[in-house]
Short mmCIF file of C-alpha atoms in Angstrom, two decimals:
data_model
loop_
_atom_site.label_atom_id
_atom_site.label_comp_id
_atom_site.label_asym_id
_atom_site.label_seq_id
_atom_site.Cartn_x
_atom_site.Cartn_y
_atom_site.Cartn_z
CA MET A 1 10.49 -112.33 196.54
CA TYR A 2 7.23 -114.14 196.37
CA ASP A 3 6.36 -112.94 199.86
CA ARG A 4 6.94 -109.34 198.79
CA ALA A 5 4.70 -109.73 195.72
CA SER A 6 1.96 -111.46 197.66
CA SER A 7 2.12 -108.71 200.26
CA THR A 8 1.69 -106.08 197.55
CA ILE A 9 -1.29 -107.91 196.04
CA SER A 10 -2.87 -108.37 199.47
CA SER A 11 -2.46 -104.66 200.24
CA SER A 12 -4.07 -103.75 196.91
CA LEU A 13 -7.01 -106.04 197.60
CA ASP A 14 -7.44 -104.54 201.06
CA GLU A 15 -7.56 -101.06 199.54
CA GLU A 16 -10.21 -102.17 197.01
CA LYS A 17 -12.29 -103.65 199.82
CA ALA A 18 -11.96 -100.49 201.84
CA SER A 19 -12.80 -98.14 198.96
CA PRO A 20 -16.61 -98.85 199.01
CA ALA A 21 -16.63 -98.08 202.72
CA LYS A 22 -14.82 -94.82 202.06
CA ARG A 23 -17.28 -93.95 199.30
CA SER A 24 -20.19 -94.76 201.62
CA LYS A 25 -18.65 -92.55 204.28
CA ARG A 26 -18.38 -89.72 201.78
CA ARG A 27 -22.04 -90.23 200.76
CA ARG A 28 -23.16 -90.01 204.37
CA ARG A 29 -21.55 -86.60 204.61
CA CYS A 30 -23.84 -85.35 201.79
CA CYS A 31 -27.14 -83.64 202.41
CA GLY A 32 -30.07 -85.97 201.83
CA ASN A 33 -29.66 -89.68 201.33
CA GLY A 34 -27.11 -91.39 199.19
CA ARG A 35 -29.46 -91.81 196.25
CA TYR A 36 -30.52 -88.17 195.95
CA CYS A 37 -27.33 -86.36 196.89
CA TRP A 38 -27.26 -82.75 195.75
CA CYS A 39 -24.26 -81.39 197.65
CA PHE A 40 -20.94 -82.79 198.71
CA SER A 41 -20.17 -81.41 202.13
CA LYS A 42 -21.71 -79.85 205.20
CA LYS A 43 -20.16 -76.56 204.19
CA CYS A 44 -21.98 -76.77 200.88
CA CYS A 45 -25.27 -77.35 202.70
CA LEU A 46 -24.69 -74.44 205.07
CA ILE A 47 -24.22 -72.15 202.07
CA PHE A 48 -26.86 -73.59 199.75
CA LEU A 49 -29.81 -74.01 202.13
CA PRO A 50 -30.01 -70.33 203.23
CA ILE A 51 -29.79 -69.23 199.59
CA LEU A 52 -32.59 -71.64 198.67
CA ALA A 53 -34.71 -70.36 201.57
CA VAL A 54 -34.24 -66.75 200.44
CA ILE A 55 -35.18 -67.65 196.85
CA LEU A 56 -38.32 -69.51 197.94
CA ALA A 57 -39.34 -66.66 200.25
CA GLY A 58 -38.84 -64.17 197.42
CA LEU A 59 -40.96 -66.28 195.08
CA GLY A 60 -43.70 -66.52 197.70
CA VAL A 61 -43.81 -62.76 198.23
CA THR A 62 -43.76 -62.13 194.47
CA LEU A 63 -46.61 -64.58 193.86
CA TYR A 64 -48.67 -62.92 196.60
CA TYR A 65 -48.45 -59.54 194.89
CA VAL A 66 -48.80 -60.68 191.27
CA PHE A 67 -51.36 -63.46 191.81
CA PRO A 68 -54.44 -62.40 189.78
CA ARG A 69 -57.49 -61.33 191.77
CA ILE A 70 -60.81 -61.00 189.94
CA PRO A 71 -62.05 -57.37 189.80
CA GLN A 72 -65.40 -56.56 191.41
CA VAL A 73 -68.02 -55.05 189.10
CA GLU A 74 -71.16 -53.13 190.05
CA PHE A 75 -73.77 -51.39 187.92
CA GLU A 76 -73.77 -47.59 188.15
CA ARG A 77 -76.05 -46.02 185.52
CA VAL A 78 -77.33 -46.13 181.94
CA GLY A 79 -77.38 -43.31 179.43
CA VAL A 80 -77.71 -42.70 175.70
CA ALA A 81 -74.40 -42.58 173.85
CA LYS A 82 -73.66 -39.26 172.18
CA GLN A 83 -71.27 -38.28 169.42
CA ASP A 84 -69.02 -36.30 171.73
CA ASP A 85 -68.83 -39.13 174.29
CA GLN A 86 -65.22 -39.17 175.59
CA GLY A 87 -64.19 -36.90 172.71
CA ASN A 88 -64.67 -39.48 169.92
CA MET A 89 -67.45 -40.54 167.59
CA VAL A 90 -69.38 -43.34 169.24
CA GLU A 91 -70.60 -44.30 165.77
CA GLN A 92 -67.18 -45.90 165.21
CA VAL A 93 -68.28 -48.61 167.61
CA LEU A 94 -72.05 -48.68 167.54
CA GLY A 95 -73.38 -46.65 164.68
CA SER A 96 -75.85 -43.87 165.34
CA ALA A 97 -79.50 -44.37 166.22
CA SER A 98 -81.07 -45.97 163.17
CA ILE A 99 -84.09 -47.77 161.77
CA ASN A 100 -83.54 -50.80 159.57
CA ARG A 101 -85.75 -51.91 156.66
CA ASP A 102 -87.87 -54.03 159.01
CA GLY A 103 -88.64 -50.98 161.12
CA VAL A 104 -86.46 -52.07 164.04
CA VAL A 105 -84.98 -49.08 165.85
CA THR A 106 -81.48 -49.26 167.31
CA VAL A 107 -80.57 -46.91 170.16
CA PRO A 108 -76.90 -46.66 171.24
CA LEU A 109 -76.69 -46.85 175.03
CA VAL A 110 -73.79 -46.56 177.45
CA ILE A 111 -73.88 -48.86 180.48
CA HIS A 112 -71.56 -47.49 183.15
CA LEU A 113 -70.05 -50.12 185.44
CA ASN A 114 -68.11 -49.38 188.61
CA VAL A 115 -65.00 -51.58 188.77
CA THR A 116 -62.75 -52.22 191.77
CA ASN A 117 -59.22 -53.47 191.11
CA PRO A 118 -57.99 -55.45 194.17
CA ASN A 119 -54.64 -56.29 192.56
CA TYR A 120 -51.27 -54.89 193.60
CA ILE A 121 -50.36 -54.15 189.99
CA PRO A 122 -52.22 -52.14 187.31
CA TRP A 123 -54.64 -54.19 185.26
CA THR A 124 -56.01 -53.83 181.75
CA ILE A 125 -59.38 -55.27 180.72
CA HIS A 126 -58.94 -55.87 177.01
CA ASN A 127 -62.56 -56.52 176.17
CA VAL A 128 -65.98 -57.16 177.64
CA THR A 129 -68.70 -58.83 175.59
CA VAL A 130 -72.22 -58.17 176.83
CA ASP A 131 -75.55 -59.78 175.97
CA GLY A 132 -78.58 -57.83 177.18
CA PHE A 133 -82.13 -58.92 177.91
CA LEU A 134 -85.36 -57.45 179.18
CA ALA A 135 -86.05 -59.44 182.32
CA ASN A 136 -89.39 -61.19 182.09
CA SER A 137 -91.62 -60.34 185.03
CA THR A 138 -94.09 -63.17 184.38
CA GLN A 139 -93.58 -66.70 185.60
CA GLY A 140 -92.59 -69.21 182.96
CA GLY A 141 -91.68 -66.58 180.37
CA SER A 142 -88.24 -66.19 178.84
CA ASP A 143 -86.12 -63.07 178.89
CA PHE A 144 -86.23 -61.01 175.71
CA PRO A 145 -82.87 -60.33 173.98
CA VAL A 146 -82.37 -56.63 173.27
CA GLY A 147 -78.86 -56.46 171.83
CA THR A 148 -75.14 -56.80 172.42
CA GLY A 149 -72.28 -54.54 173.37
CA GLY A 150 -68.68 -54.26 174.46
CA LEU A 151 -65.73 -52.00 175.17
CA ARG A 152 -64.65 -49.42 172.63
CA GLU A 153 -61.01 -49.76 173.69
CA PRO A 154 -58.99 -51.56 176.39
CA PHE A 155 -59.85 -50.33 179.87
CA LYS A 156 -56.91 -49.64 182.18
CA MET A 157 -57.12 -49.59 185.98
CA PRO A 158 -54.46 -48.40 188.44
CA LYS A 159 -53.45 -50.81 191.19
CA ARG A 160 -55.59 -51.14 194.33
CA THR A 161 -58.27 -48.71 193.17
CA SER A 162 -62.05 -48.49 193.32
CA SER A 163 -64.71 -46.44 191.52
CA ASN A 164 -63.18 -47.01 188.09
CA ASP A 165 -65.88 -46.03 185.59
CA MET A 166 -65.97 -48.57 182.74
CA PRO A 167 -68.38 -47.63 179.91
CA ILE A 168 -69.95 -50.48 177.95
CA TYR A 169 -71.39 -49.42 174.60
CA PHE A 170 -74.59 -51.29 173.89
CA ASN A 171 -76.92 -51.43 170.88
CA PHE A 172 -80.49 -51.59 172.23
CA ARG A 173 -83.11 -52.91 169.82
CA LEU A 174 -86.43 -54.76 169.90
CA ALA A 175 -86.41 -57.44 167.21
CA THR A 176 -89.92 -57.82 165.80
CA ASP A 177 -89.28 -61.39 164.63
CA ASN A 178 -89.01 -62.70 168.20
CA ASN A 179 -91.99 -64.60 169.61
CA ASN A 180 -91.92 -62.50 172.79
CA TYR A 181 -91.72 -59.21 170.92
CA LEU A 182 -95.15 -57.86 171.89
CA PRO A 183 -94.78 -58.29 175.70
CA ALA A 184 -91.30 -56.76 175.51
CA ALA A 185 -92.50 -53.81 173.43
CA GLU A 186 -95.37 -53.18 175.84
CA SER A 187 -92.96 -53.29 178.77
CA VAL A 188 -90.69 -50.69 177.15
CA GLN A 189 -93.66 -48.52 176.22
CA ARG A 190 -94.89 -48.50 179.82
CA SER A 191 -91.44 -47.75 181.22
CA CYS A 192 -90.76 -45.01 178.69
CA THR A 193 -93.97 -43.14 179.47
CA ALA A 194 -93.90 -40.35 182.05
CA GLY A 195 -94.44 -41.87 185.49
CA GLY A 196 -93.86 -45.40 184.22
CA PRO A 197 -91.99 -48.15 186.10
CA ASP A 198 -88.27 -48.76 185.75
CA LEU A 199 -86.94 -51.01 183.02
CA ARG A 200 -85.70 -54.37 184.32
CA PHE A 201 -82.54 -55.12 182.37
CA LYS A 202 -80.57 -58.34 182.64
CA TYR A 203 -77.04 -58.61 181.30
CA LYS A 204 -74.44 -61.33 180.92
CA ALA A 205 -70.85 -60.20 180.43
CA LYS A 206 -67.64 -62.07 179.68
CA ILE A 207 -64.43 -60.28 180.69
CA ILE A 208 -61.26 -60.76 178.66
CA LEU A 209 -58.01 -60.07 180.53
CA HIS A 210 -54.73 -61.14 178.97
CA ALA A 211 -53.24 -61.48 182.46
CA ILE A 212 -55.39 -64.55 183.13
CA SER A 213 -56.95 -65.49 179.77
CA TRP A 214 -53.85 -67.55 178.92
CA LEU A 215 -54.86 -69.76 181.84
CA GLY A 216 -58.24 -70.30 180.19
CA ILE A 217 -59.92 -68.03 182.76
CA LYS A 218 -62.53 -65.65 181.37
CA PRO A 219 -64.63 -64.32 184.25
CA THR A 220 -68.35 -63.91 183.61
CA ILE A 221 -70.74 -61.70 185.49
CA SER A 222 -74.50 -61.45 185.29
CA ASP A 223 -76.98 -59.24 187.04
CA THR A 224 -80.49 -57.85 186.79
CA ILE A 225 -80.72 -54.10 187.20
CA SER A 226 -83.52 -51.55 187.18
CA PHE A 227 -83.24 -48.05 185.76
CA ALA A 228 -85.49 -45.27 184.58
CA CYS A 229 -86.00 -45.07 180.84
CA PRO A 230 -83.93 -42.13 179.47
CA ILE A 231 -86.92 -40.70 177.61
CA SER A 232 -85.57 -37.23 176.90
CA ASP A 233 -82.19 -38.56 175.75
CA ILE A 234 -83.85 -40.99 173.34
CA GLU A 235 -86.12 -38.28 171.96
CA SER A 236 -83.10 -35.98 171.54
CA LEU A 237 -81.88 -38.47 168.93
CA GLY A 238 -85.03 -37.80 166.91
CA ILE A 239 -86.68 -41.08 167.93
CA ASN A 240 -90.14 -41.35 169.42
CA ILE A 241 -90.75 -44.08 171.96
CA SER A 242 -93.44 -45.50 169.69
CA ASP A 243 -90.79 -45.82 166.96
CA LEU A 244 -88.62 -47.78 169.36
CA THR A 245 -91.36 -50.16 170.41
CA GLY A 246 -93.09 -50.38 167.03
CA LEU A 247 -96.51 -50.29 168.68
CA LYS A 248 -99.48 -48.62 167.03
CA SER A 249 -101.33 -45.79 168.71
CA GLN A 250 -104.35 -47.97 169.50
CA ASP A 251 -102.10 -50.55 171.13
CA ILE A 252 -100.45 -47.85 173.22
CA ALA A 253 -103.81 -46.42 174.26
CA GLY A 254 -104.85 -49.81 175.60
CA LEU A 255 -101.85 -50.13 177.91
CA ASN A 256 -102.21 -49.56 181.64
CA VAL A 257 -99.28 -47.44 182.73
#
């Protein structure tokens, strides 16, 4: 009787000793090592790994097509904004050409930028803030600020397109309280006289796109451009160039155009 009981106990102990080995054997059949086991059989691995590969490949292809690419921007032309521009009143954004109580004249301009969208999906530029300056042609001088501007409404671009015309509405003014006012006014007066040189305009723009702004990315562009003063368009607003510059006739007569 005792022999039978001891035999039963011995068999139970042998099974307990063998059970860790069996568990280890089962772990070795898992994919990965025993500590980071994420499937329980070779059959599981054969099913799971191809599915995982397909998912990762799909994610890679998706990211390639939706990954944001910064649009390319080039200057095209400058004109004077008119009331019938794009069928709406530009005054809603800029206000019409005006003269404030200090005699500073504001002329509403439209800066046309050529935008290329390299992305595989349509993009919307929600806003562009622009600071404009007259580029100083003398060494050591600072550029003269001549106003600010932006988009009137979000600008939409089809996917993989070029030559998208983006109009920036810009309030051009010569502030008389700036220390560099006189050189800037003389530069505008020369350029806005028949046969005068082109205006050298420098702009700094910050582009707001919701597609990437949540990442803290707000692309900035800056450039210095040259363009002929739109004399006839400015005068069609009822503004003389001398009103814009604020120079007196004797000062204008002394300029070398």
